[in-house]
Short mmCIF file of N, CA, C and O in Angstrom, two decimals:
data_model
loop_
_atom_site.label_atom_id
_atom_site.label_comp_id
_atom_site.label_asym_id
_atom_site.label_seq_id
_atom_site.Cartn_x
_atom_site.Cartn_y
_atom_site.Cartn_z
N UNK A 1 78.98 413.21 104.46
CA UNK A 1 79.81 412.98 105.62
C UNK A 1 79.74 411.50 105.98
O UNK A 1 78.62 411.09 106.31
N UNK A 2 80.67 410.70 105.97
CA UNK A 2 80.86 409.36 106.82
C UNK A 2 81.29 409.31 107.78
O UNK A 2 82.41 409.75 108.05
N UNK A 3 80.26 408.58 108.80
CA UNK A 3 80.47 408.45 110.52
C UNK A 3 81.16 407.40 110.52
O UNK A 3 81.14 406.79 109.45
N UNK A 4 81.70 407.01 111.23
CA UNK A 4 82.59 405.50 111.80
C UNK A 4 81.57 405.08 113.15
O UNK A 4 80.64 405.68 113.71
N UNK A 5 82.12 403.95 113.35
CA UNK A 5 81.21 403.45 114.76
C UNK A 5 82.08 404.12 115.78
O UNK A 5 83.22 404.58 115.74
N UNK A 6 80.80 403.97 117.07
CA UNK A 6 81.93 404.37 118.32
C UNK A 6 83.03 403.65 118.26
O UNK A 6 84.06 404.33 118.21
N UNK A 7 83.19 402.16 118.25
CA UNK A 7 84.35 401.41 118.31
C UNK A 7 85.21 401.78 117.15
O UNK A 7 86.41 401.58 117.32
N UNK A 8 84.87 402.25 116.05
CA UNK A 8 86.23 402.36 115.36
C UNK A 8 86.79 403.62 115.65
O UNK A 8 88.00 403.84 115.67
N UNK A 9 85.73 404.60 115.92
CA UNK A 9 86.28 405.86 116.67
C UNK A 9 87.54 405.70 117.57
O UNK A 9 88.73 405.89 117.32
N UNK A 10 86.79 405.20 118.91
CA UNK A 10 87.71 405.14 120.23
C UNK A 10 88.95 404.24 119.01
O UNK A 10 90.12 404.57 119.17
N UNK A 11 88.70 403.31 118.04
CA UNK A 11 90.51 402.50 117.87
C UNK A 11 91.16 403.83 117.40
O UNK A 11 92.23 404.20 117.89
N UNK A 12 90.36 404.71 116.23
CA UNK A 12 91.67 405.29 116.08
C UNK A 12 92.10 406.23 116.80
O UNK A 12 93.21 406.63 116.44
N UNK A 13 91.52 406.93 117.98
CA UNK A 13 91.96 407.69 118.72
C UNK A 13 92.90 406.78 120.45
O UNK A 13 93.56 407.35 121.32
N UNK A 14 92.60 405.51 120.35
CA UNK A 14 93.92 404.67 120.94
C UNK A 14 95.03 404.66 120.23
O UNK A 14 96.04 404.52 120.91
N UNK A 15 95.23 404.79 118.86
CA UNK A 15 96.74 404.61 118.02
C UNK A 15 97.31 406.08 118.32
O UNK A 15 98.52 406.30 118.36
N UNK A 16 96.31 407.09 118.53
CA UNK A 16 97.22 408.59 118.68
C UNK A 16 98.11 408.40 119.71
O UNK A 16 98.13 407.42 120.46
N UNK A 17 99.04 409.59 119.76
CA UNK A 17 99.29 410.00 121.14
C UNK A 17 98.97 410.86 121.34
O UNK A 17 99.38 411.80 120.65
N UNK A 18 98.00 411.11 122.43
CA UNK A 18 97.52 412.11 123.21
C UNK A 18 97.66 412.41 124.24
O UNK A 18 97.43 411.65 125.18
N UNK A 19 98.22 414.01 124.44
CA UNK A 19 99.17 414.64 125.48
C UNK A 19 98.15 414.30 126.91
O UNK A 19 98.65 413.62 127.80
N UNK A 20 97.02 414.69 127.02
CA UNK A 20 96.37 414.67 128.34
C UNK A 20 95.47 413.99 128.43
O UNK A 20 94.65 414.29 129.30
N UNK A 21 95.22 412.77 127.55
CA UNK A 21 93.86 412.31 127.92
C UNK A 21 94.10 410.45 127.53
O UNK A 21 95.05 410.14 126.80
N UNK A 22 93.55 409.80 127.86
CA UNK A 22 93.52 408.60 127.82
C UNK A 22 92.54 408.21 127.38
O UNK A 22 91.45 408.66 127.74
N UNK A 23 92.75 406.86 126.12
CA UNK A 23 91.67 405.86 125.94
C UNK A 23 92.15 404.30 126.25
O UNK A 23 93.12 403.68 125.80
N UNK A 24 91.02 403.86 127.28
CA UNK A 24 91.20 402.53 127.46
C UNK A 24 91.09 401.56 126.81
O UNK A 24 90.13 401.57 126.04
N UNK A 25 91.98 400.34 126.83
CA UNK A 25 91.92 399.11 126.19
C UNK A 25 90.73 399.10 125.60
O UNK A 25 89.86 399.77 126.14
N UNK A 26 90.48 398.58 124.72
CA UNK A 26 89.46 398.29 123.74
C UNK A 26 89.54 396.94 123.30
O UNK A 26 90.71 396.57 123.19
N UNK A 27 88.46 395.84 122.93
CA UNK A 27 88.24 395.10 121.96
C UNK A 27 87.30 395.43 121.37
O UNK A 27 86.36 395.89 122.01
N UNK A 28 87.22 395.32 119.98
CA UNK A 28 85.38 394.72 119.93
C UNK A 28 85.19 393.88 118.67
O UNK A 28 86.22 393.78 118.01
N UNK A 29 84.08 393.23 118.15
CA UNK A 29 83.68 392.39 117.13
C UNK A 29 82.27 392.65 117.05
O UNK A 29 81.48 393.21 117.80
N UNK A 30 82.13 391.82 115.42
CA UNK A 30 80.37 391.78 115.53
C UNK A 30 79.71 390.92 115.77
O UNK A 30 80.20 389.89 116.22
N UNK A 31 78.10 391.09 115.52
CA UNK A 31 77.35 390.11 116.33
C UNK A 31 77.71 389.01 115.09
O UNK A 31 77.82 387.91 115.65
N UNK A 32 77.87 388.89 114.03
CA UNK A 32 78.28 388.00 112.84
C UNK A 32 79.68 386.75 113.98
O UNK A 32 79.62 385.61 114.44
N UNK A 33 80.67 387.79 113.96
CA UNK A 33 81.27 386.56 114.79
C UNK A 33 81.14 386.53 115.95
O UNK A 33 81.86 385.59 116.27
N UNK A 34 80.55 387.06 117.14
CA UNK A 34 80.38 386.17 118.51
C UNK A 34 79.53 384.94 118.00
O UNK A 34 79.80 383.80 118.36
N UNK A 35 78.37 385.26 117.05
CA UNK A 35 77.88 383.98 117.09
C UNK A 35 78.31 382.89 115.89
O UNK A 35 77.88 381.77 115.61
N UNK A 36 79.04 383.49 115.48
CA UNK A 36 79.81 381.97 114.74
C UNK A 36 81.08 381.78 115.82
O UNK A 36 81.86 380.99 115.27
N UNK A 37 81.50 382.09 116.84
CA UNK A 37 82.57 381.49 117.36
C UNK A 37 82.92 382.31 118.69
O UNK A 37 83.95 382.92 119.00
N UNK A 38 81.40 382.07 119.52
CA UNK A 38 81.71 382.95 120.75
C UNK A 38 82.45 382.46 121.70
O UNK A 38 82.32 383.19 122.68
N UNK A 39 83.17 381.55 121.93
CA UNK A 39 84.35 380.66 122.67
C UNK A 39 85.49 381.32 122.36
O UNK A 39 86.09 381.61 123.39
N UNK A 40 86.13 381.74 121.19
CA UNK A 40 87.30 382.33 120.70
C UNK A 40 87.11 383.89 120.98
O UNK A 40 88.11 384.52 121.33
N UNK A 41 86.25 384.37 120.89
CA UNK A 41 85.49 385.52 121.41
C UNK A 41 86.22 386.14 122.98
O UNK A 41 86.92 387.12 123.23
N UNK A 42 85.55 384.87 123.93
CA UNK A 42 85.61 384.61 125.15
C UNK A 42 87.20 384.39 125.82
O UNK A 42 87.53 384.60 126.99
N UNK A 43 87.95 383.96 124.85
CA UNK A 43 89.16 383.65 125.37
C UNK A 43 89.99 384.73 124.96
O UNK A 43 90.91 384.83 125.77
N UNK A 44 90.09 385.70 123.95
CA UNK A 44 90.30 386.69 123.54
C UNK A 44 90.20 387.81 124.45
O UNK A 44 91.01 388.74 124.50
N UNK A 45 88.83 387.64 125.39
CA UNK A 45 88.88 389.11 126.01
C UNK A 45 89.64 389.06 127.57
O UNK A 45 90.01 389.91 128.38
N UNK A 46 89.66 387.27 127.50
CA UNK A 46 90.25 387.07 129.09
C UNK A 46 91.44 387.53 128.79
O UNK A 46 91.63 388.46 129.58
N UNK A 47 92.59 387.38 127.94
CA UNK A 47 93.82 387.27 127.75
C UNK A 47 94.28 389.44 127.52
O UNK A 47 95.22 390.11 127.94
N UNK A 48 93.09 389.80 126.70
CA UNK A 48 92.90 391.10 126.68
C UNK A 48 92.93 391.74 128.42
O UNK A 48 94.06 392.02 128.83
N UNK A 49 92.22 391.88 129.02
CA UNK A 49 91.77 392.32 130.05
C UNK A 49 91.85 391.51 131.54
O UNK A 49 91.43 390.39 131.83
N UNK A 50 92.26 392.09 132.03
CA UNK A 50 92.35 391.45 133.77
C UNK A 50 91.63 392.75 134.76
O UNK A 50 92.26 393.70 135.23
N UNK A 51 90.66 392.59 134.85
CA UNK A 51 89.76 392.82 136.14
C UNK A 51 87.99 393.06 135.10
O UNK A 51 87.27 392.50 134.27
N UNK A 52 88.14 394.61 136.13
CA UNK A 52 86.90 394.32 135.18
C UNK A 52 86.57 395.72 134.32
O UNK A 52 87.13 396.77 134.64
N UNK A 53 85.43 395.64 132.97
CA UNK A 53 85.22 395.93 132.11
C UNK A 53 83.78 396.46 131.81
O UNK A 53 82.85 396.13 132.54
N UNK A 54 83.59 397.35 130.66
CA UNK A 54 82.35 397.74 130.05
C UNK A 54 81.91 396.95 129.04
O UNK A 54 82.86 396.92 128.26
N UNK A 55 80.95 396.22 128.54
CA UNK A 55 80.64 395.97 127.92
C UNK A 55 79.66 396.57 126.90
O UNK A 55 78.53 396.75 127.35
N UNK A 56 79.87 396.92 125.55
CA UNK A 56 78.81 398.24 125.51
C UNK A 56 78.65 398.35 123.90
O UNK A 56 79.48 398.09 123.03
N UNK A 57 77.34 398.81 123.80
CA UNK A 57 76.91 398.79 122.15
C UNK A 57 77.68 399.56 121.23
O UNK A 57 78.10 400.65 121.61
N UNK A 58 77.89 399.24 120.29
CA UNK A 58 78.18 400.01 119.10
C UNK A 58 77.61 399.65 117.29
O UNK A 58 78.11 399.00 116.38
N UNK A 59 76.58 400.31 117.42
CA UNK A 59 75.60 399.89 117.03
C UNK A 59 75.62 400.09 115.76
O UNK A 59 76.63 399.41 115.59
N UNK A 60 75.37 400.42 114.78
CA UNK A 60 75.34 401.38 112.91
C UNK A 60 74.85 401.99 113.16
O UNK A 60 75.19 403.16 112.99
N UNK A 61 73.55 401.62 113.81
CA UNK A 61 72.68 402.55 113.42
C UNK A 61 72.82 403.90 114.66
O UNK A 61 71.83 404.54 115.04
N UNK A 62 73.65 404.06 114.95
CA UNK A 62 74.23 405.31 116.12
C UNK A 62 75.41 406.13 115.66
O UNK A 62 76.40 405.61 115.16
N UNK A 63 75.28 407.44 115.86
CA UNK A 63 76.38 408.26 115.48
C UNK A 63 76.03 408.47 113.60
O UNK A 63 76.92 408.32 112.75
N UNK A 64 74.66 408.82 113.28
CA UNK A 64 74.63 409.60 112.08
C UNK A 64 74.48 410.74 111.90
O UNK A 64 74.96 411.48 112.76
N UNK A 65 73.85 411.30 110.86
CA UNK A 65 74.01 413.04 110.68
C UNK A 65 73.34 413.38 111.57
O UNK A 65 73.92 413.88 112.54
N UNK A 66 71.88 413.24 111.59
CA UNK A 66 70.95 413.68 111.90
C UNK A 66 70.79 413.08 113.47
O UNK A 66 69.93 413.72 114.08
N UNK A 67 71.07 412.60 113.83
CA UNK A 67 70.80 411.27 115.02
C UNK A 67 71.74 410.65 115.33
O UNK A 67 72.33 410.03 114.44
N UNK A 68 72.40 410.59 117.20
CA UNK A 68 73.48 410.16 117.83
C UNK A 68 72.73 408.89 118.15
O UNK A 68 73.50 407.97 117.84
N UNK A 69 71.82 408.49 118.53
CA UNK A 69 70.87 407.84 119.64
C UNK A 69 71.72 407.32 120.96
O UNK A 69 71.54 406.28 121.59
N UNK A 70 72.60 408.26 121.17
CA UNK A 70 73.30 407.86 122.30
C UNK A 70 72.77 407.40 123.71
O UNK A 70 72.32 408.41 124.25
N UNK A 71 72.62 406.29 124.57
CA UNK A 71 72.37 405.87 125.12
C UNK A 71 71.31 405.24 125.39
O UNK A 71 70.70 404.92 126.42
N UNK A 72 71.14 405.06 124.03
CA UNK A 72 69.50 404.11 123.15
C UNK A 72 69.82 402.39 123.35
O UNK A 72 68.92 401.55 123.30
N UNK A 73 71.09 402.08 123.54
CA UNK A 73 71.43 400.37 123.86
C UNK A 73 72.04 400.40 125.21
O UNK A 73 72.36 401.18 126.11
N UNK A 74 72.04 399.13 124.89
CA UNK A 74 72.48 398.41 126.56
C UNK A 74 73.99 398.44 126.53
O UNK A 74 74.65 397.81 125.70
N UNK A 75 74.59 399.34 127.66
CA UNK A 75 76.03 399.14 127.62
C UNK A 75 76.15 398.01 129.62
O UNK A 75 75.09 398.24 130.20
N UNK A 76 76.62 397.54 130.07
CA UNK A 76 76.97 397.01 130.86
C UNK A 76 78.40 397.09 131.72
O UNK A 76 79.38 396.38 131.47
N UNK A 77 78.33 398.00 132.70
CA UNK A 77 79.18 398.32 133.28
C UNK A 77 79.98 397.25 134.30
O UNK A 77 79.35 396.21 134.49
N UNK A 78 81.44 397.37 135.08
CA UNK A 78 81.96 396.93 135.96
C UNK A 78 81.91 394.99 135.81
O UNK A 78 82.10 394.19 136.73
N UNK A 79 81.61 394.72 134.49
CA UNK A 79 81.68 393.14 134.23
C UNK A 79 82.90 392.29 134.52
O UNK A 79 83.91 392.49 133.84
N UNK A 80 82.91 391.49 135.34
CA UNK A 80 84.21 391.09 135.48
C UNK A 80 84.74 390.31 134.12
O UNK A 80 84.04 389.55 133.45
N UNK A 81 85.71 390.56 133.94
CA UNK A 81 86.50 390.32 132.75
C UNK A 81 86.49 388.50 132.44
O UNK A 81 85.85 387.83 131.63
N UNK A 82 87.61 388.08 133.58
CA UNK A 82 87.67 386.58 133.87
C UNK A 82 86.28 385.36 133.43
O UNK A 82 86.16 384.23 132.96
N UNK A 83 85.66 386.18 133.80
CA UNK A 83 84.07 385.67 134.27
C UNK A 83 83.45 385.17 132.64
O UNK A 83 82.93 386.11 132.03
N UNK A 84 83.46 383.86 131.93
CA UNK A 84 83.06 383.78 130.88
C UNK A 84 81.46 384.08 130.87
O UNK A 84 80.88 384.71 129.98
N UNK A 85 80.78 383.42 132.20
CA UNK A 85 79.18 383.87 132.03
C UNK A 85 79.14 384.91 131.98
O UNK A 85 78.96 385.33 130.84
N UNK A 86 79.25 385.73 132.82
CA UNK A 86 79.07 387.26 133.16
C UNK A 86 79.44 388.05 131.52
O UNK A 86 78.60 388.72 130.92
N UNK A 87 80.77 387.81 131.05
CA UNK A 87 80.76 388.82 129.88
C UNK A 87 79.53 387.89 128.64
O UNK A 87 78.99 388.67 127.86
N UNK A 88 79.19 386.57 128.51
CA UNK A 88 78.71 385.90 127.50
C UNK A 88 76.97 386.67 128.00
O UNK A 88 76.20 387.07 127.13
N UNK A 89 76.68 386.72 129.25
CA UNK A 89 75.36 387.46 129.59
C UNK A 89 75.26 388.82 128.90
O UNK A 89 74.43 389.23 128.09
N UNK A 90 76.62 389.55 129.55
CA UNK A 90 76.24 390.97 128.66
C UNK A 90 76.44 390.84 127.25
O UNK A 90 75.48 391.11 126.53
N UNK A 91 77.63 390.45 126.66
CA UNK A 91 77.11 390.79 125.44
C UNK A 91 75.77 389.92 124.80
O UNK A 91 75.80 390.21 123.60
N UNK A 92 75.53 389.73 124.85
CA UNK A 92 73.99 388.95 124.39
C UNK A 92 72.76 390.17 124.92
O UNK A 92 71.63 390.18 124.43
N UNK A 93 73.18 391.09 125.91
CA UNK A 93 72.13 391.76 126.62
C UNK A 93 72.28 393.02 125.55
O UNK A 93 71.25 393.54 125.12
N UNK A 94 73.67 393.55 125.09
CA UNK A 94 73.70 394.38 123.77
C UNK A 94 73.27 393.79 122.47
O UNK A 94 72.48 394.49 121.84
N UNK A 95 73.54 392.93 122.07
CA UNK A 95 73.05 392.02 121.32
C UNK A 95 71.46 392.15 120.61
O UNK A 95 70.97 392.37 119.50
N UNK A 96 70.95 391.81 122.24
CA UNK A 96 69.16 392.16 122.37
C UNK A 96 68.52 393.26 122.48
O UNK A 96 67.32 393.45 122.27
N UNK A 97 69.53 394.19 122.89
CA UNK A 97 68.96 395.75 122.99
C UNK A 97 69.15 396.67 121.56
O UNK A 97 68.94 397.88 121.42
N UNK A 98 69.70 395.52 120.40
CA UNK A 98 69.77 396.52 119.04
C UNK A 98 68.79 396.13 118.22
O UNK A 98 68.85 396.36 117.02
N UNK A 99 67.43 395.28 118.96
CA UNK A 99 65.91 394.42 118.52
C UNK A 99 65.66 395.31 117.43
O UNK A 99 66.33 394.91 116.48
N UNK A 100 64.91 396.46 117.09
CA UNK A 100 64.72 396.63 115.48
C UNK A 100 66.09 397.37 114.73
O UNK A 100 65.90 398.05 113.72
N UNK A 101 67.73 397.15 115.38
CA UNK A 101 68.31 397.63 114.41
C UNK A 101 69.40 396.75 114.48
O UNK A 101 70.58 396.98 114.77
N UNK A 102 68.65 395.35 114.06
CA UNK A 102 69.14 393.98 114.06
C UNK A 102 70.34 394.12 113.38
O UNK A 102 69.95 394.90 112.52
N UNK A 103 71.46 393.94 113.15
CA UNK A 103 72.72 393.45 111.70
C UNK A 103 73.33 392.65 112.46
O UNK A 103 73.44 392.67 113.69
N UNK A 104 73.87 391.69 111.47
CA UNK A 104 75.08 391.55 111.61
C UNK A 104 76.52 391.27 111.63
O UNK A 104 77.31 390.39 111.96
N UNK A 105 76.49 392.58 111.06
CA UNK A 105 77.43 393.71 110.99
C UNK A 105 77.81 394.93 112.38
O UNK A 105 78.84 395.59 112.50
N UNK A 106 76.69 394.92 113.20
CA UNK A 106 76.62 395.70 114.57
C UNK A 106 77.97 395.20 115.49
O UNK A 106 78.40 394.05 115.60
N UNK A 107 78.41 396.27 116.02
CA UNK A 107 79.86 396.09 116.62
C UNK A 107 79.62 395.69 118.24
O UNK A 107 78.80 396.53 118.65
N UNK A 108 79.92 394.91 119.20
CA UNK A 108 80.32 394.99 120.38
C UNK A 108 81.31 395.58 120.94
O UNK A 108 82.29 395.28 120.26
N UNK A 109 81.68 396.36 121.93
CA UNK A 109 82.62 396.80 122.32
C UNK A 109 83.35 396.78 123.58
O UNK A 109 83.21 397.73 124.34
N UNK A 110 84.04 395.90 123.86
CA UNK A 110 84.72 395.50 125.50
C UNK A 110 85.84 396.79 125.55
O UNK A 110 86.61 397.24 124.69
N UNK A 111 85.61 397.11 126.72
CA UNK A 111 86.90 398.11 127.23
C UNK A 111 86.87 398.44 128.66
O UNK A 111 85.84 398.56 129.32
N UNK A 112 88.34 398.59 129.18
CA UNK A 112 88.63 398.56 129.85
C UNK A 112 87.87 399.71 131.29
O UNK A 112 88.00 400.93 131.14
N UNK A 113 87.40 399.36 132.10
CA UNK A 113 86.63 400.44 133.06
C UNK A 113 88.04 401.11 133.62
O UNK A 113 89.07 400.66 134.13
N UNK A 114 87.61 402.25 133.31
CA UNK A 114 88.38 403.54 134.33
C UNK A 114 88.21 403.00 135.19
O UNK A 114 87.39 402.15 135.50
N UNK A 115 89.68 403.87 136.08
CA UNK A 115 89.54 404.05 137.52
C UNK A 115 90.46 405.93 137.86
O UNK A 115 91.12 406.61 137.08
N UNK A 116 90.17 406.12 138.92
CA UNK A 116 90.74 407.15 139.57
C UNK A 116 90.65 408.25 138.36
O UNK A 116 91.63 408.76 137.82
N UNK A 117 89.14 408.54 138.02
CA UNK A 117 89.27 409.73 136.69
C UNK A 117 89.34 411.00 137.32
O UNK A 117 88.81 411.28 138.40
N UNK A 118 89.92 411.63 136.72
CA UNK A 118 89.73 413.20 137.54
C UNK A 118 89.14 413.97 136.30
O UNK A 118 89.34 415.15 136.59
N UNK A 119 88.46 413.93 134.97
CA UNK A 119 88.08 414.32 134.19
C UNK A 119 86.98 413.29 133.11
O UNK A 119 87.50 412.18 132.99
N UNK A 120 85.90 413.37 132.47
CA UNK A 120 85.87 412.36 131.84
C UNK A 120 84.66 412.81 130.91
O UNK A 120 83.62 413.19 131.44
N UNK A 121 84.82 412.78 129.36
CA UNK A 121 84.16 413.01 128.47
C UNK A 121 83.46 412.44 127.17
O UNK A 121 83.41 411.23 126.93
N UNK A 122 83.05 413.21 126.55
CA UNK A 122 82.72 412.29 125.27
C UNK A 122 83.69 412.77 123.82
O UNK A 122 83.47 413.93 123.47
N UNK A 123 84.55 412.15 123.11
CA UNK A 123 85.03 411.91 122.04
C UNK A 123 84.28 412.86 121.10
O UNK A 123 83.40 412.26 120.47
N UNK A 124 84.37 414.31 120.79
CA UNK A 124 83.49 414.47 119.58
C UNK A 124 84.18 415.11 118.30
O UNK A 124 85.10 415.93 118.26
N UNK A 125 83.57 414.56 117.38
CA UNK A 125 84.49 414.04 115.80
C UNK A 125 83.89 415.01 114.97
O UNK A 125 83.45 414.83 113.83
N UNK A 126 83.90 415.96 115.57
CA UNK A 126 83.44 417.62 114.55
C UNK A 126 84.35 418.47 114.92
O UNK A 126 85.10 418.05 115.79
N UNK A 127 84.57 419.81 114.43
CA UNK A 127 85.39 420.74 114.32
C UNK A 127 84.48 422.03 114.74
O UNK A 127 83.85 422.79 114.00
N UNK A 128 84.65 422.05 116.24
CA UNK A 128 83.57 423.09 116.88
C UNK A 128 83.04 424.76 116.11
O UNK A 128 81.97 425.38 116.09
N UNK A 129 84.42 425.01 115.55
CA UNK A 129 83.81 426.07 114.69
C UNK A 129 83.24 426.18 113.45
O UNK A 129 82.60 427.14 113.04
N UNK A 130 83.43 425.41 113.01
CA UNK A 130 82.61 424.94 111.42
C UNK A 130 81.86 424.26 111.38
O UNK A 130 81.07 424.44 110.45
N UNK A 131 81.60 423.09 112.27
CA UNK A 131 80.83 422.06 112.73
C UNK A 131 81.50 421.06 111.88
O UNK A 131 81.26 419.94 112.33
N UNK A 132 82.31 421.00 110.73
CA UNK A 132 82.56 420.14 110.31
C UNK A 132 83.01 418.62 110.81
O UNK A 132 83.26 417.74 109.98
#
């Protein structure tokens, strides 16, 4: 079985259309390029996003067979978007919270914070009766 990251998850379930449920704006990249070119990074998510945002791990080493480690990294909530310190703080704070499952290849993931949810879940990429 091959897992995808959360972030490539949530992209391809943004290209669907889905009758009742919503996924928010998304960016993300790896730690490979924020740090070869975290300025382009930075201007990317301002132009992406206007208010404010999650900033949040997406890690490899999360979402395998055996092991989700879901809520094992640092995600960073309500970040104002605009704000180059504020998002350059968090992601560096995901960054540091993937310490022994260093790559990089490890995904960051900016997206857009809900508002006014009247429902709200987790994405799951099995087939409840087979488990497949």
């Amino acid at each position: 079985m091959i897992f995808s990251s959360k972030a490539e998850t949530l992209k391809k379930f943004s290209k669907q259309n889905l009758t009742n449920s919503v996924v928010p704006t998304i960016f993300f990249f790896t730690v490979k390029q924020f740090r070869a070119d975290s300025k382009k990074i930075l201007i990317k998510i301002k132009k992406l996003f206007n208010g404010l945002v999650a900033v949040r791990s997406s890690c490899l080493a999360e979402d395998k067979l055996n092991s989700s480690m879901a809520g094992y990294f640092y995600s960073g909530l309500n970040i104002n978007s605009q704000s180059n310190k504020d998002i350059y703080i968090e992601i560096n704070k995901v960054i540091n919270s993937y310490n022994n499952y260093s790559n990089p290849n490890n995904l960051i993931l900016i997206q857009e914070m809900v508002k006014k949810v009247k429902y709200s879940g987790v994405i799951m990429t099995s087939e409840k009766s087979s488990y497949s």
